[in-house]
XYZ file of C-alpha atoms in Angstrom:
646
model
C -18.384 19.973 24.859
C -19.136 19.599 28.532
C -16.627 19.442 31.213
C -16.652 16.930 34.162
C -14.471 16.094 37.411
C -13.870 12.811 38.169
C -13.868 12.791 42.010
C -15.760 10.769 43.496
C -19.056 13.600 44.034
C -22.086 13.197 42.911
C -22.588 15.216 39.355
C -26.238 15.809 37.948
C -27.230 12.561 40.077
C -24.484 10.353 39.283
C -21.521 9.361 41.290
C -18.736 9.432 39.272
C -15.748 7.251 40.680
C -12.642 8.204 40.013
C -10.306 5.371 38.635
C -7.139 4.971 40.386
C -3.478 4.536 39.463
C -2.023 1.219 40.996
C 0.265 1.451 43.798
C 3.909 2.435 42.534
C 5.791 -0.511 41.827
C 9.777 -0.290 40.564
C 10.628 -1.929 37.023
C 12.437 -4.183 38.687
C 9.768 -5.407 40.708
C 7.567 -5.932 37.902
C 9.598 -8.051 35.829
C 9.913 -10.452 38.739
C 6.665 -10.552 38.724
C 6.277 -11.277 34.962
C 8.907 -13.664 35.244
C 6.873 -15.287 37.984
C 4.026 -15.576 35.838
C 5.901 -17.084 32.895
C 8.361 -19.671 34.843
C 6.567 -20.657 38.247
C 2.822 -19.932 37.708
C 1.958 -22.721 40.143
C 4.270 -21.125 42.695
C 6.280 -24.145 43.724
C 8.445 -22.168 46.516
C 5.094 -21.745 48.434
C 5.751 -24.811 50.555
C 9.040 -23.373 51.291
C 7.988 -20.089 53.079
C 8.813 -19.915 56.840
C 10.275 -23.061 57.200
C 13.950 -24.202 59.290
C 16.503 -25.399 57.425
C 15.736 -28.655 57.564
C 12.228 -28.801 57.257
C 12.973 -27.007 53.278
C 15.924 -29.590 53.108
C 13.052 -32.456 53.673
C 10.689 -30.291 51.243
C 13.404 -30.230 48.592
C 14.074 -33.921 48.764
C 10.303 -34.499 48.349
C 9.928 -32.609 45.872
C 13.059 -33.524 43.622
C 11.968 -37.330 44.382
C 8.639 -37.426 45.069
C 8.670 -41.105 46.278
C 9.809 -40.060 49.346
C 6.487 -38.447 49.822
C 4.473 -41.527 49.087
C 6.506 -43.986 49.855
C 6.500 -42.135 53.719
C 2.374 -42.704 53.432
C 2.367 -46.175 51.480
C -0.264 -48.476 53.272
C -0.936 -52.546 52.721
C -4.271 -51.368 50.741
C -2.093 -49.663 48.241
C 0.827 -52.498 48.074
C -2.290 -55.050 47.277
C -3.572 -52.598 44.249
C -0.061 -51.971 42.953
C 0.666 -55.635 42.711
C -2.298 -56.682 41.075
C -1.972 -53.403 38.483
C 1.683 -54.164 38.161
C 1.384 -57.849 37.374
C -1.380 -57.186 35.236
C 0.822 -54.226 32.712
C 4.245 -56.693 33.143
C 1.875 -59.042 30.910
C 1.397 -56.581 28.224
C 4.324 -55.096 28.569
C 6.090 -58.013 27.794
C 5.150 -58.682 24.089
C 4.457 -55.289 23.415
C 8.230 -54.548 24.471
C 9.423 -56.553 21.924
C 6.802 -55.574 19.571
C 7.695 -52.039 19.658
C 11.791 -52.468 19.208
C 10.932 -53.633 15.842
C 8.242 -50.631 15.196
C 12.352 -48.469 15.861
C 13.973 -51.412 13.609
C 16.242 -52.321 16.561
C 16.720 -55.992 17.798
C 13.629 -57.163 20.147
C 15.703 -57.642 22.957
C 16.418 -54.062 23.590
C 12.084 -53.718 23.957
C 12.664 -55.259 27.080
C 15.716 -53.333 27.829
C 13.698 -50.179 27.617
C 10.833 -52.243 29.564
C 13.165 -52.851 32.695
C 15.435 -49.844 33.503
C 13.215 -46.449 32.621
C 9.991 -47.186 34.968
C 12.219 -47.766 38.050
C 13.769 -44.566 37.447
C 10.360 -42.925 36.996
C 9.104 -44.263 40.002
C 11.631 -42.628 42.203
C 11.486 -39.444 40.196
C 7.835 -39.287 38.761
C 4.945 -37.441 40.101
C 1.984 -39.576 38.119
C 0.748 -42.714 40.058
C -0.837 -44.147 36.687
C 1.740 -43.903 34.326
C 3.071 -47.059 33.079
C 6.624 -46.334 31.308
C 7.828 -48.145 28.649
C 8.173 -48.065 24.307
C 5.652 -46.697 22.972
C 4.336 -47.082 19.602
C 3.978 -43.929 18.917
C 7.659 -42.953 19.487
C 8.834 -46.330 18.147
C 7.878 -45.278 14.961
C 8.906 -41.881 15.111
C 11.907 -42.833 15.747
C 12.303 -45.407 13.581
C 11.612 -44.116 10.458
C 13.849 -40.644 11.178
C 16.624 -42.904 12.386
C 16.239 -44.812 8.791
C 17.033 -41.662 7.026
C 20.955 -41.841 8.635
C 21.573 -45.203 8.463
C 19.841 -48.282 7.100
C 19.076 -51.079 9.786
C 19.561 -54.003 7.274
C 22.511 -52.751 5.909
C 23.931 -50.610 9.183
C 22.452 -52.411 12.443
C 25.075 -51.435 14.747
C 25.432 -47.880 13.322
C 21.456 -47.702 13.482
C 21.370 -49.084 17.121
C 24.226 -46.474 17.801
C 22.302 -43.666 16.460
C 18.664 -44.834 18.530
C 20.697 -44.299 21.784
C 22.704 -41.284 21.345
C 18.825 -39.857 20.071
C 17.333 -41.357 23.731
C 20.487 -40.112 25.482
C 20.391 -36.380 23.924
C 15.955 -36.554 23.991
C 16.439 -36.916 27.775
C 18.804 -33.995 27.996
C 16.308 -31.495 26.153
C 13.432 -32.819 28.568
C 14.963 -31.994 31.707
C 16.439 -29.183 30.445
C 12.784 -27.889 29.464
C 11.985 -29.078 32.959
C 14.808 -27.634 34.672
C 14.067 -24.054 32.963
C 10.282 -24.034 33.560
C 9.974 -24.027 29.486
C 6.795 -26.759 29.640
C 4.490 -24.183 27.967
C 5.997 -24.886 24.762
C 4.887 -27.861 24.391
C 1.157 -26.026 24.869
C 1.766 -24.745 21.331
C 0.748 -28.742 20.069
C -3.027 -28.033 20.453
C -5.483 -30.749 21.133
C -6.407 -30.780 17.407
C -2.931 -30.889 16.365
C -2.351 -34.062 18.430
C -5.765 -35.946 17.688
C -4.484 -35.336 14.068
C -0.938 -36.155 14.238
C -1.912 -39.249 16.184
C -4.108 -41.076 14.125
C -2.028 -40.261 11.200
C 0.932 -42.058 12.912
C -1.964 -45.259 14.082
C -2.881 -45.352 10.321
C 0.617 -45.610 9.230
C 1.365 -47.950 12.003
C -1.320 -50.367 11.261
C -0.690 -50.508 7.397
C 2.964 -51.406 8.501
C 1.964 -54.220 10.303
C 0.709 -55.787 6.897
C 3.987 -56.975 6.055
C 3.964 -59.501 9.324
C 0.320 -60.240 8.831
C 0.959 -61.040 5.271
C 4.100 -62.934 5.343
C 6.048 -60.652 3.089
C 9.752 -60.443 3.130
C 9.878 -57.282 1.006
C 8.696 -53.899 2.189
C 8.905 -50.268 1.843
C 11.034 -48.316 3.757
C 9.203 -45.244 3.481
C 6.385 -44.669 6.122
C 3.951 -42.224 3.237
C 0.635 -44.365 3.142
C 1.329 -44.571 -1.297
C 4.400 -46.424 -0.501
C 3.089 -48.703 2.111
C 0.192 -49.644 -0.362
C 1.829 -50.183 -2.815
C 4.465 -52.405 -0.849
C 1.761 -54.434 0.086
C 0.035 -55.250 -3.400
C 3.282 -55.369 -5.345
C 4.463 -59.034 -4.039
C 0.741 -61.056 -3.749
C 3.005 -63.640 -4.332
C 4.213 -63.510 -0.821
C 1.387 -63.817 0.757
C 1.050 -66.383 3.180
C -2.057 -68.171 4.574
C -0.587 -69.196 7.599
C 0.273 -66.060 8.643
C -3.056 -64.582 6.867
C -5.039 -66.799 9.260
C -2.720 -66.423 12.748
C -2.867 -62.428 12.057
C -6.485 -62.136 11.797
C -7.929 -64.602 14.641
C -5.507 -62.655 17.112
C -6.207 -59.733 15.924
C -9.807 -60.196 16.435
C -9.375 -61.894 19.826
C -6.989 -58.609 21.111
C -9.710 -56.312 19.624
C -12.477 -58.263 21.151
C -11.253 -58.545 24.658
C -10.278 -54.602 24.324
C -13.779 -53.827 23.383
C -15.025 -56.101 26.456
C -12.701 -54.450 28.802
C -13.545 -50.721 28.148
C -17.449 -51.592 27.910
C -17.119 -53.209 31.633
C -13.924 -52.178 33.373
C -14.058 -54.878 35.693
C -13.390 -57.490 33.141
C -10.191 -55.055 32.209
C -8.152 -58.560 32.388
C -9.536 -59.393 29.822
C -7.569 -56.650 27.310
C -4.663 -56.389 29.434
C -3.867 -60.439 29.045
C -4.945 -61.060 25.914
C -1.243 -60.017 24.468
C 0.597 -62.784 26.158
C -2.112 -65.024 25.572
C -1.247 -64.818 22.153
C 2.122 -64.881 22.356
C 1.559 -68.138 24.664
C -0.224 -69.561 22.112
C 1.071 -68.936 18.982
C 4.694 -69.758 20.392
C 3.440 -73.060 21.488
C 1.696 -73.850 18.275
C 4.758 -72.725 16.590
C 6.935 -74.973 18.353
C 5.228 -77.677 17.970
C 4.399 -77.634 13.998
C 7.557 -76.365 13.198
C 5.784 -73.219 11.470
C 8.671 -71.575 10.762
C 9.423 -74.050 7.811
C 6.859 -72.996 6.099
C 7.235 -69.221 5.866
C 5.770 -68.327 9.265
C 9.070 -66.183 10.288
C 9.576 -66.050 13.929
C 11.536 -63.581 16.535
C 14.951 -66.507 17.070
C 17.480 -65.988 19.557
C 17.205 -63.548 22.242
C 19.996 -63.565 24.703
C 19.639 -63.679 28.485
C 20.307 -60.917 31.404
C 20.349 -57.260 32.469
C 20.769 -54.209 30.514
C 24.295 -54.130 29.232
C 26.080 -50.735 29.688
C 25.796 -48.804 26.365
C 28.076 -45.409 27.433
C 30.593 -46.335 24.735
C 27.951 -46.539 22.034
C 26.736 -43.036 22.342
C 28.264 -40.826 19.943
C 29.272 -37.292 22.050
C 31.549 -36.084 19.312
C 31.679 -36.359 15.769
C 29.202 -35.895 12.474
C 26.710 -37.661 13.916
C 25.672 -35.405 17.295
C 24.060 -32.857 15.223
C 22.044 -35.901 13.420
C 21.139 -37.673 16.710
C 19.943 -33.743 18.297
C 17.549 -33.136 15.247
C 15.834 -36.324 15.941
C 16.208 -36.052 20.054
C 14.097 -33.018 19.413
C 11.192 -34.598 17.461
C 10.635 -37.742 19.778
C 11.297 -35.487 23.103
C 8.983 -32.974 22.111
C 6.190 -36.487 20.777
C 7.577 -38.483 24.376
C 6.392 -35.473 26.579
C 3.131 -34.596 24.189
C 2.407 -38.358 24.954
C 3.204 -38.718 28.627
C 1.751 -35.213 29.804
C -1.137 -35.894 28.037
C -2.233 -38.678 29.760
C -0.833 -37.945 32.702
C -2.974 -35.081 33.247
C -6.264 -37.111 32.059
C -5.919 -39.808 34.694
C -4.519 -37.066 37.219
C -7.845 -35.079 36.783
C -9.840 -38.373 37.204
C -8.560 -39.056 40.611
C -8.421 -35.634 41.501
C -4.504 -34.821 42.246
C -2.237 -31.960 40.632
C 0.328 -33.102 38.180
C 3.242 -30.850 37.842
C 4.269 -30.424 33.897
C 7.997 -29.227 34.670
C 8.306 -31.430 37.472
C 7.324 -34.378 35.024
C 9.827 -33.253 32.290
C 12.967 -33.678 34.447
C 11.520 -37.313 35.611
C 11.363 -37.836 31.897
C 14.779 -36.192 31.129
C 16.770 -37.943 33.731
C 14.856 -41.028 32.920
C 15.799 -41.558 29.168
C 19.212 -39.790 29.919
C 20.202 -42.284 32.529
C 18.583 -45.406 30.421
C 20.605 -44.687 26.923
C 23.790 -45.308 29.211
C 22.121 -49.031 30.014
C 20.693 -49.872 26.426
C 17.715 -48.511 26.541
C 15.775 -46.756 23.541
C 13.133 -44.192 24.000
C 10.532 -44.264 26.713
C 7.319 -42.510 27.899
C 4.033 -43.023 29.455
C 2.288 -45.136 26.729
C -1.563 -44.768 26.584
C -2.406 -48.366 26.473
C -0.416 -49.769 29.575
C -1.210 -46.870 31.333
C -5.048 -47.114 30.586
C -4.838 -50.940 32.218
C -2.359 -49.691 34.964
C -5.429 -47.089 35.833
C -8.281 -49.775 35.128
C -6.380 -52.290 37.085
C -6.497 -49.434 39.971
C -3.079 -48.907 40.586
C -2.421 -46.527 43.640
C 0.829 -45.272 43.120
C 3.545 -45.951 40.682
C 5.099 -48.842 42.592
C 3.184 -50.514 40.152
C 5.997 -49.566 37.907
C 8.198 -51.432 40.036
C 6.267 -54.959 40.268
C 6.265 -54.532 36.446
C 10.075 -53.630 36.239
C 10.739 -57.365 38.704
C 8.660 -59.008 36.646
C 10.842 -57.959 33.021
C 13.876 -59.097 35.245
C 12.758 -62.225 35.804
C 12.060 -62.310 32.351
C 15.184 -61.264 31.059
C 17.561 -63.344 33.476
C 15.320 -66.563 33.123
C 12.623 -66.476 30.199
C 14.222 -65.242 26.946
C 14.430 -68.964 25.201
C 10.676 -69.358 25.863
C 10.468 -66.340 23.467
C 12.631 -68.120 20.587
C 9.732 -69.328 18.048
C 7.550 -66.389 18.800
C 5.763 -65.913 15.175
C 6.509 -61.875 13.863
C 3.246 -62.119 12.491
C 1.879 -62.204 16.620
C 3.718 -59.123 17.141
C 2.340 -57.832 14.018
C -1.032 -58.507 15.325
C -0.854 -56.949 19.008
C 0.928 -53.622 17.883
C -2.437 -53.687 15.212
C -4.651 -54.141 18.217
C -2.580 -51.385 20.026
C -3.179 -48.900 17.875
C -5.875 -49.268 16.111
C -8.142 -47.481 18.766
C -6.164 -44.495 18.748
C -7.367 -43.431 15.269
C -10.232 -40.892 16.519
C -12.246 -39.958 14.035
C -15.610 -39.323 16.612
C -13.283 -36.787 17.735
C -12.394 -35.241 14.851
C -15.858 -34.845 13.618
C -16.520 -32.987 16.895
C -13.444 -30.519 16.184
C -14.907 -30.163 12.646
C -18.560 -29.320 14.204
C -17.032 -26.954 17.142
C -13.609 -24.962 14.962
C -13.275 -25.465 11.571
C -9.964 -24.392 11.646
C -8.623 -26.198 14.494
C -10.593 -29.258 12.344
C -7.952 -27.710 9.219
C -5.022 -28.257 11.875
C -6.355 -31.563 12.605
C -6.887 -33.124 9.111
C -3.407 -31.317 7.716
C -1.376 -33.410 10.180
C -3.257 -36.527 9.937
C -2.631 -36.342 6.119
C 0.882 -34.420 6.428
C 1.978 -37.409 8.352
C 0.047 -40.541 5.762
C 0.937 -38.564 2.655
C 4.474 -37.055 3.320
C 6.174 -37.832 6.235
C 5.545 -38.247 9.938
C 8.107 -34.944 10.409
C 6.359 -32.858 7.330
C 2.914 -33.688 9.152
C 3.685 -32.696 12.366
C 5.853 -29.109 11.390
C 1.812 -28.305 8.665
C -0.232 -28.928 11.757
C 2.059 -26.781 13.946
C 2.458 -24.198 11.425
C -1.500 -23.825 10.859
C -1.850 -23.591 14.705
C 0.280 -20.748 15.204
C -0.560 -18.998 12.017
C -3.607 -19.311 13.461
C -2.384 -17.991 16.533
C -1.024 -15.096 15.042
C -4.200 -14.268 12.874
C -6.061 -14.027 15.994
C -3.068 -11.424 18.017
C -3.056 -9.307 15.113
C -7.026 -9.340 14.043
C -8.367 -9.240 17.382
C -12.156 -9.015 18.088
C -13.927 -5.905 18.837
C -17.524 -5.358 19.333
C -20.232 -2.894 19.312
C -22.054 -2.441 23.023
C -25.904 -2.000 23.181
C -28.045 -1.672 26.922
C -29.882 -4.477 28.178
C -32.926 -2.949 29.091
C -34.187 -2.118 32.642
C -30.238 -3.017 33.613
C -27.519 -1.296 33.698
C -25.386 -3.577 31.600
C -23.805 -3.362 28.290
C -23.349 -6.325 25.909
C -21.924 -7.313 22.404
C -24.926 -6.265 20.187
C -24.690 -9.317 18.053
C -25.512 -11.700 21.230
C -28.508 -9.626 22.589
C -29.985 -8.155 19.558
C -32.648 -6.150 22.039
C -30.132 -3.888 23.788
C -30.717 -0.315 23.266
C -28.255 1.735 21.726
C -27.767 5.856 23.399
C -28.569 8.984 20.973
C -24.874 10.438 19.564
C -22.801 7.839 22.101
C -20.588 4.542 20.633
C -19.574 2.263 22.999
C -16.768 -0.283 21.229
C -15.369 -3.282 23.756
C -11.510 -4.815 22.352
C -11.182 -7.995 23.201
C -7.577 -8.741 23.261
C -4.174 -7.261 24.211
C -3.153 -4.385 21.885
C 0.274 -4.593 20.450
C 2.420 -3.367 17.492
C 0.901 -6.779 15.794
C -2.607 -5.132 16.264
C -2.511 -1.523 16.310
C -3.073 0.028 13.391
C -5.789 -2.925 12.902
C -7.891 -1.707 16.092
C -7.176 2.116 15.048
C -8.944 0.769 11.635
C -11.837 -0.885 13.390
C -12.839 1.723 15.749
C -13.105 4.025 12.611
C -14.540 1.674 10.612
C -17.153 1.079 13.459
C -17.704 4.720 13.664
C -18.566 5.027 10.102
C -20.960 2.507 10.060
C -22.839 4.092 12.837
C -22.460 7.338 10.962
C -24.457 5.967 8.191
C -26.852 4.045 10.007
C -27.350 7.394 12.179
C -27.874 9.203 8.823
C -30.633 6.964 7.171
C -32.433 6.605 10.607
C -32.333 10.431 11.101
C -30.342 10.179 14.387
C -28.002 12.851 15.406
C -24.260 11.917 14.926
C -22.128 10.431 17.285
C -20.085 12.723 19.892
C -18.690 10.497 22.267
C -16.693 7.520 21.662
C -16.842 4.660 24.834
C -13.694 2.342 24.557
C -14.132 -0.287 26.745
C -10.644 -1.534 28.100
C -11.825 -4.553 30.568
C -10.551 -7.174 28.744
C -7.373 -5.468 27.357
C -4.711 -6.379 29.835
C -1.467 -5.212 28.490
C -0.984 -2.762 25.814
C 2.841 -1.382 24.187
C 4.141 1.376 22.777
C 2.782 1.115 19.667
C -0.942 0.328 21.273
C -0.681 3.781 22.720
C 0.466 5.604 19.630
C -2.600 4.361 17.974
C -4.559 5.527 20.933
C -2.973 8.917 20.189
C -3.921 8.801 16.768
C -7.830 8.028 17.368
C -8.005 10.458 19.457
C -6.789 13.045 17.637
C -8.520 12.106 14.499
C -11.643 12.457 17.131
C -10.506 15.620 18.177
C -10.534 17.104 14.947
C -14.392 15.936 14.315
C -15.466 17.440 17.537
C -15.768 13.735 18.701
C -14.837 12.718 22.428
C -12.831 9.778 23.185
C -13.556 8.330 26.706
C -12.366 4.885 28.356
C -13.929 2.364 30.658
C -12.613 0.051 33.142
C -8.607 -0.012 32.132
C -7.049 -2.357 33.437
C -4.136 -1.668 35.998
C -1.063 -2.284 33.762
C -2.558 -0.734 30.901
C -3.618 2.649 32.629
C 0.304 2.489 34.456
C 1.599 2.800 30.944
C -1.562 5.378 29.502
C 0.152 7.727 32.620
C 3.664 7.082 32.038
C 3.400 7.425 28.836
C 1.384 11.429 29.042
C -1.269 10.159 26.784
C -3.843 10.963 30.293
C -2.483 14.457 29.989
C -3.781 14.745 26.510
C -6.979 13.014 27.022
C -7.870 13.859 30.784
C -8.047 12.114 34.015
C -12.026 12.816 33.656
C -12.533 10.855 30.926
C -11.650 7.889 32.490
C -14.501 6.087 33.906
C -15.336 2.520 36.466
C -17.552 1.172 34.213
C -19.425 1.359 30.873
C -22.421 2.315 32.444
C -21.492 5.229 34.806
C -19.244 6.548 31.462
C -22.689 6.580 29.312
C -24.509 7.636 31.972
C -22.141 11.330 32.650
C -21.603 11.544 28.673
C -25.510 11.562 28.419
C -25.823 14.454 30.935
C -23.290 16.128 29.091
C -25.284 15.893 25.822
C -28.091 16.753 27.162
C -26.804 19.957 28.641
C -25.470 20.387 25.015
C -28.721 19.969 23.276
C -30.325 22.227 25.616
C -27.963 24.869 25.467
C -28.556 24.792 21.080
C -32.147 24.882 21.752
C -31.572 27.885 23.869
């Protein structure tokens, strides 16, 4: 076998480059680095660098609260567009708020709580300028039905209502700590499809729930599994009530009508974004006035006037319950930020401004932290307020704030007006709310792009309307990352070909015309190699091998004596990657095979020399690229061939 010296001469016409070892750099020094990468990828110290003292103390204060940065910019354009956006979400907020408290089975009056308190706090401490904060129904739910598991709100209210704000208090301490530790990539392992299916499960379950208000029944399942809501609803036909039958349905249509208008023509976004109180205007009036709630319409009764009372004494910090109210804080934190980042990000992109993920987290943390203290439930950025708050072309999120004056108002002054409010209207605008965010157009476009991210998808959607809400969430998560894991430890590898007149190589199976070289393989791994994936590349480079062997053999072709690994995409590789290195290329030896290597990355050829494996296989037969590595081995094989002949 030919011998060759990789310095940078010309040999038999071809310029072989030598590749380089990186610049020496302590093991100390690269772990900061790697702990760089994993905790401050966006590099949030940059704005720090050679600054006084009190410029970074200015920075710092920005940055912990950034409404000190806007506020410092805030023009009469944007306090115009904040007003109108804020009165415009304090309308829907309203009845939503106290639609949602009774999605968690906690008194209506604690909706608004949760409406007041939590979006002033995120507007000193929140980065997005479209959020709108408040229940969502989503969470509501979620909470809801886990918090019926510990204690039964009929039976237990107060131990219930106990239990919903040592959850809120405890889900805002795991936020900011996620925050506060740069840990927002974890919430990267709930995939897109994993959401879109976990979502409309939840809007499915939500909007068979609301049956029992449209309905008029009086006795309902406490489960949340779509058999037991069915079969809830069927059971007592008895119960059914035209009254209610009628007032669900017309509102419902007029909610889903106006929605439909709004996001067809966004200037007539009013529309959607006031047809809530319009019903609750109307049906309270109508209500009043007939006496409905004599004849089986039930209504919403007493709600008590003023501010958020201080809760700290209701939170349970000790005792058997902490554990119970942690295993749920970690379900609706983990649901809160999926929510909130989500749609964050989506309007963020739209207007074309960064949105921080950690940054968020501790806004979110301190937020519900601070508003379990002051009767508050769970809050995050819900998707339909914060779709009008962006329609309504909000500029900053002292929209929040308008909204948060407005629930004062309505809290110190309104709350009778509220009193004959029919359940079956709040019923019908958590229907509307919902309803849209059963996706199935997306779904079928998951099913036609991954079939199993579609598997992920369709597992939580019927995890959650079959089993549980919990159950569905843990399959979908559990098919992602087994999914994940399938693809670490069977990575892809593929066979190179030459695209004619060029000199570039390419997966075979994409460019069926590339032209293969006489006794030369040329394999490209796509992935990292680890201890997962060793043996499983060692495998598939042989396997490869053998296949060319036989194809070689039919075809009449002259066997292979140089084996091309092509290490551009690999960017890490451990121990065990290199002992399977060892292995091929001993195996190789042994056939009178050469193993050569193209393009290694820096980290990867760091370890290939600490590690002596470049003793064994020699500097030489370590090439630039693909190209000038087929290019020398051809010489070689020629000079070979010719020497036989001879």
């Amino acid at each position: 076998m030919g011998d060759i010296e990789s310095n940078g001469e010309a040999y038999n016409g071809h310029k072989v480059m030598e590749v380089l070892r990186p610049p020496y750099k302590s093991s100390a020094s690269a772990f900061g680095d790697t702990v760089k990468e994993t905790f401050f990828p966006d590099d949030p110290f940059r704005q720090f660098r050679h600054q006084t003292a009190a410029t970074k103390f200015v920075l710092a204060m920005r940055y912990m609260f950034p409404v000190l940065d806007w506020g410092a910019k805030y023009k009469f354009a944007d306090l115009r567009a904040d007003l109108v956006s804020g009165l415009t979400i304090a309308s829907l907020s309203i009845p939503q708020g106290i639609a949602y408290a009774k999605l968690a089975n906690l008194p209506p009056i604690y909706g608004l709580y949760s409406t007041f308190l939590p979006p002033l706090l995120y507007a000193i401490m929140g980065s997005s300028r479209d959020l709108a904060i408040g229940p969502s129904a989503i969470l509501s739910l979620v909470l809801g039905t886990i918090l019926r598991q510990e204690a039964d709100p009929v039976k237990e209210p107060e131990l219930h209502l106990r239990l919903a704000l040592t959850a809120t208090f405890f889900t805002g301490v795991i936020q900011a700590g996620l925050g506060v530790f740069r840990l927002g990539f974890l919430i990267d392992f709930l995939s897109h499809a994993t959401i879109v299916g976990f979502v409309s499960g939840v809007a499915v379950i939500i909007c068979l729930q609301q049956l029992k208000g449209i309905l008029g029944l009086t006795h309902f399942t406490t489960k949340s599994d779509i058999i037991s809501v069915l079969h809830a609803v069927f059971e007592h036909p008895q119960q059914w009530n035209w009254r209610t039958i009628v007032i669900g349905v017309c509102f419902v249509t007029l909610c889903l009508v106006t929605k439909y208008i709004g996001t067809r023509n966004r200037k007539y976004f009013w529309l959607s974004a006031g047809a809530p109180m319009t019903t609750v205007v109307v049906t309270t009036f109508c209500t009043y006035i007939t006496h409905a709630e004599k004849h089986g319409v039930s209504i919403v009764g007493h709600l008590k006037k003023g501010l958020n009372p201080i809760s700290t004494h209701k939170l349970f910090l000790t005792g058997p319950y902490v554990l119970a109210s942690v295993k749920i804080a970690v379900v609706v934190a983990a649901i809160g930020l999926m929510e909130a980042i989500a749609i964050g990000r989506t309007f963020a992109s739209m207007k074309g401004y960064d949105l921080d993920g950690n940054k968020e987290m501790i806004a979110f943390g301190v937020m519900n932290t601070c508003s379990a203290c002051m009767s508050c439930y769970a809050t995050t950025g819900a998707v339909s307020r914060s779709a009008v708050n962006f329609n309504a072309g909000c500029r900053t999120a002292f929209s929040n704030i308008v909204m948060s004056f407005v629930i004062m108002v309505t809290l110190l002054v309104l709350m009778p007006l509220f009193h004959y409010t029919p359940n079956v209207t709040l019923a019908a605008i958590i229907f509307a709310a919902v309803i849209g965010l059963i996706d199935p157009c997306t779904a079928y476009q998951i099913f036609k792009v991954d079939k199993i991210d579609f598997l992920a998808c369709i597992a939580g959607f019927l995890g959650v309307i079959f089993i549980s809400i919990q159950m569905g969430l843990v399959i979908a998560v559990t098919i992602s990352l087994a999914r994940l894991i399938l693809q670490m430890t069977r990575p892809h590898t593929s066979l190179l070909g030459q695209i004619p007149g060029t000199n570039v190589f390419r997966n075979k199976k994409q460019y069926p015309g590339t032209m293969k070289t006489d006794g030369i393989l040329v394999i490209r791994i796509d992935a990292g190699i680890y201890f997962s994936n060793a043996n499983y590349i060692r495998e598939r480079v042989f396997r490869w091998i053998a296949d060319e062997e036989d194809a070689n053999g039919k075809s009449g072709q002259s066997s292979i004596r140089y084996v091309i690994i092509d290490l551009t995409p690999v960017m890490n590789i451990d121990t065990s990657g290199i002992h399977g290195f060892e292995n091929i290329q001993r195996i190789l030896k042994s056939r009178g095979v050469q193993l050569a290597f193209a393009n290694p990355g820096s980290g990867v050829f760091e370890k290939l020399h600490k590690s002596k494996f470049m003793e064994s296989l020699g500097q030489q037969w370590v090439f630039l690229t693909v190209s000038e590595a087929v290019q020398v081995c051809s010489s070689l094989l020629a000079m070979e061939n010719k020497g036989l002949a001879e």
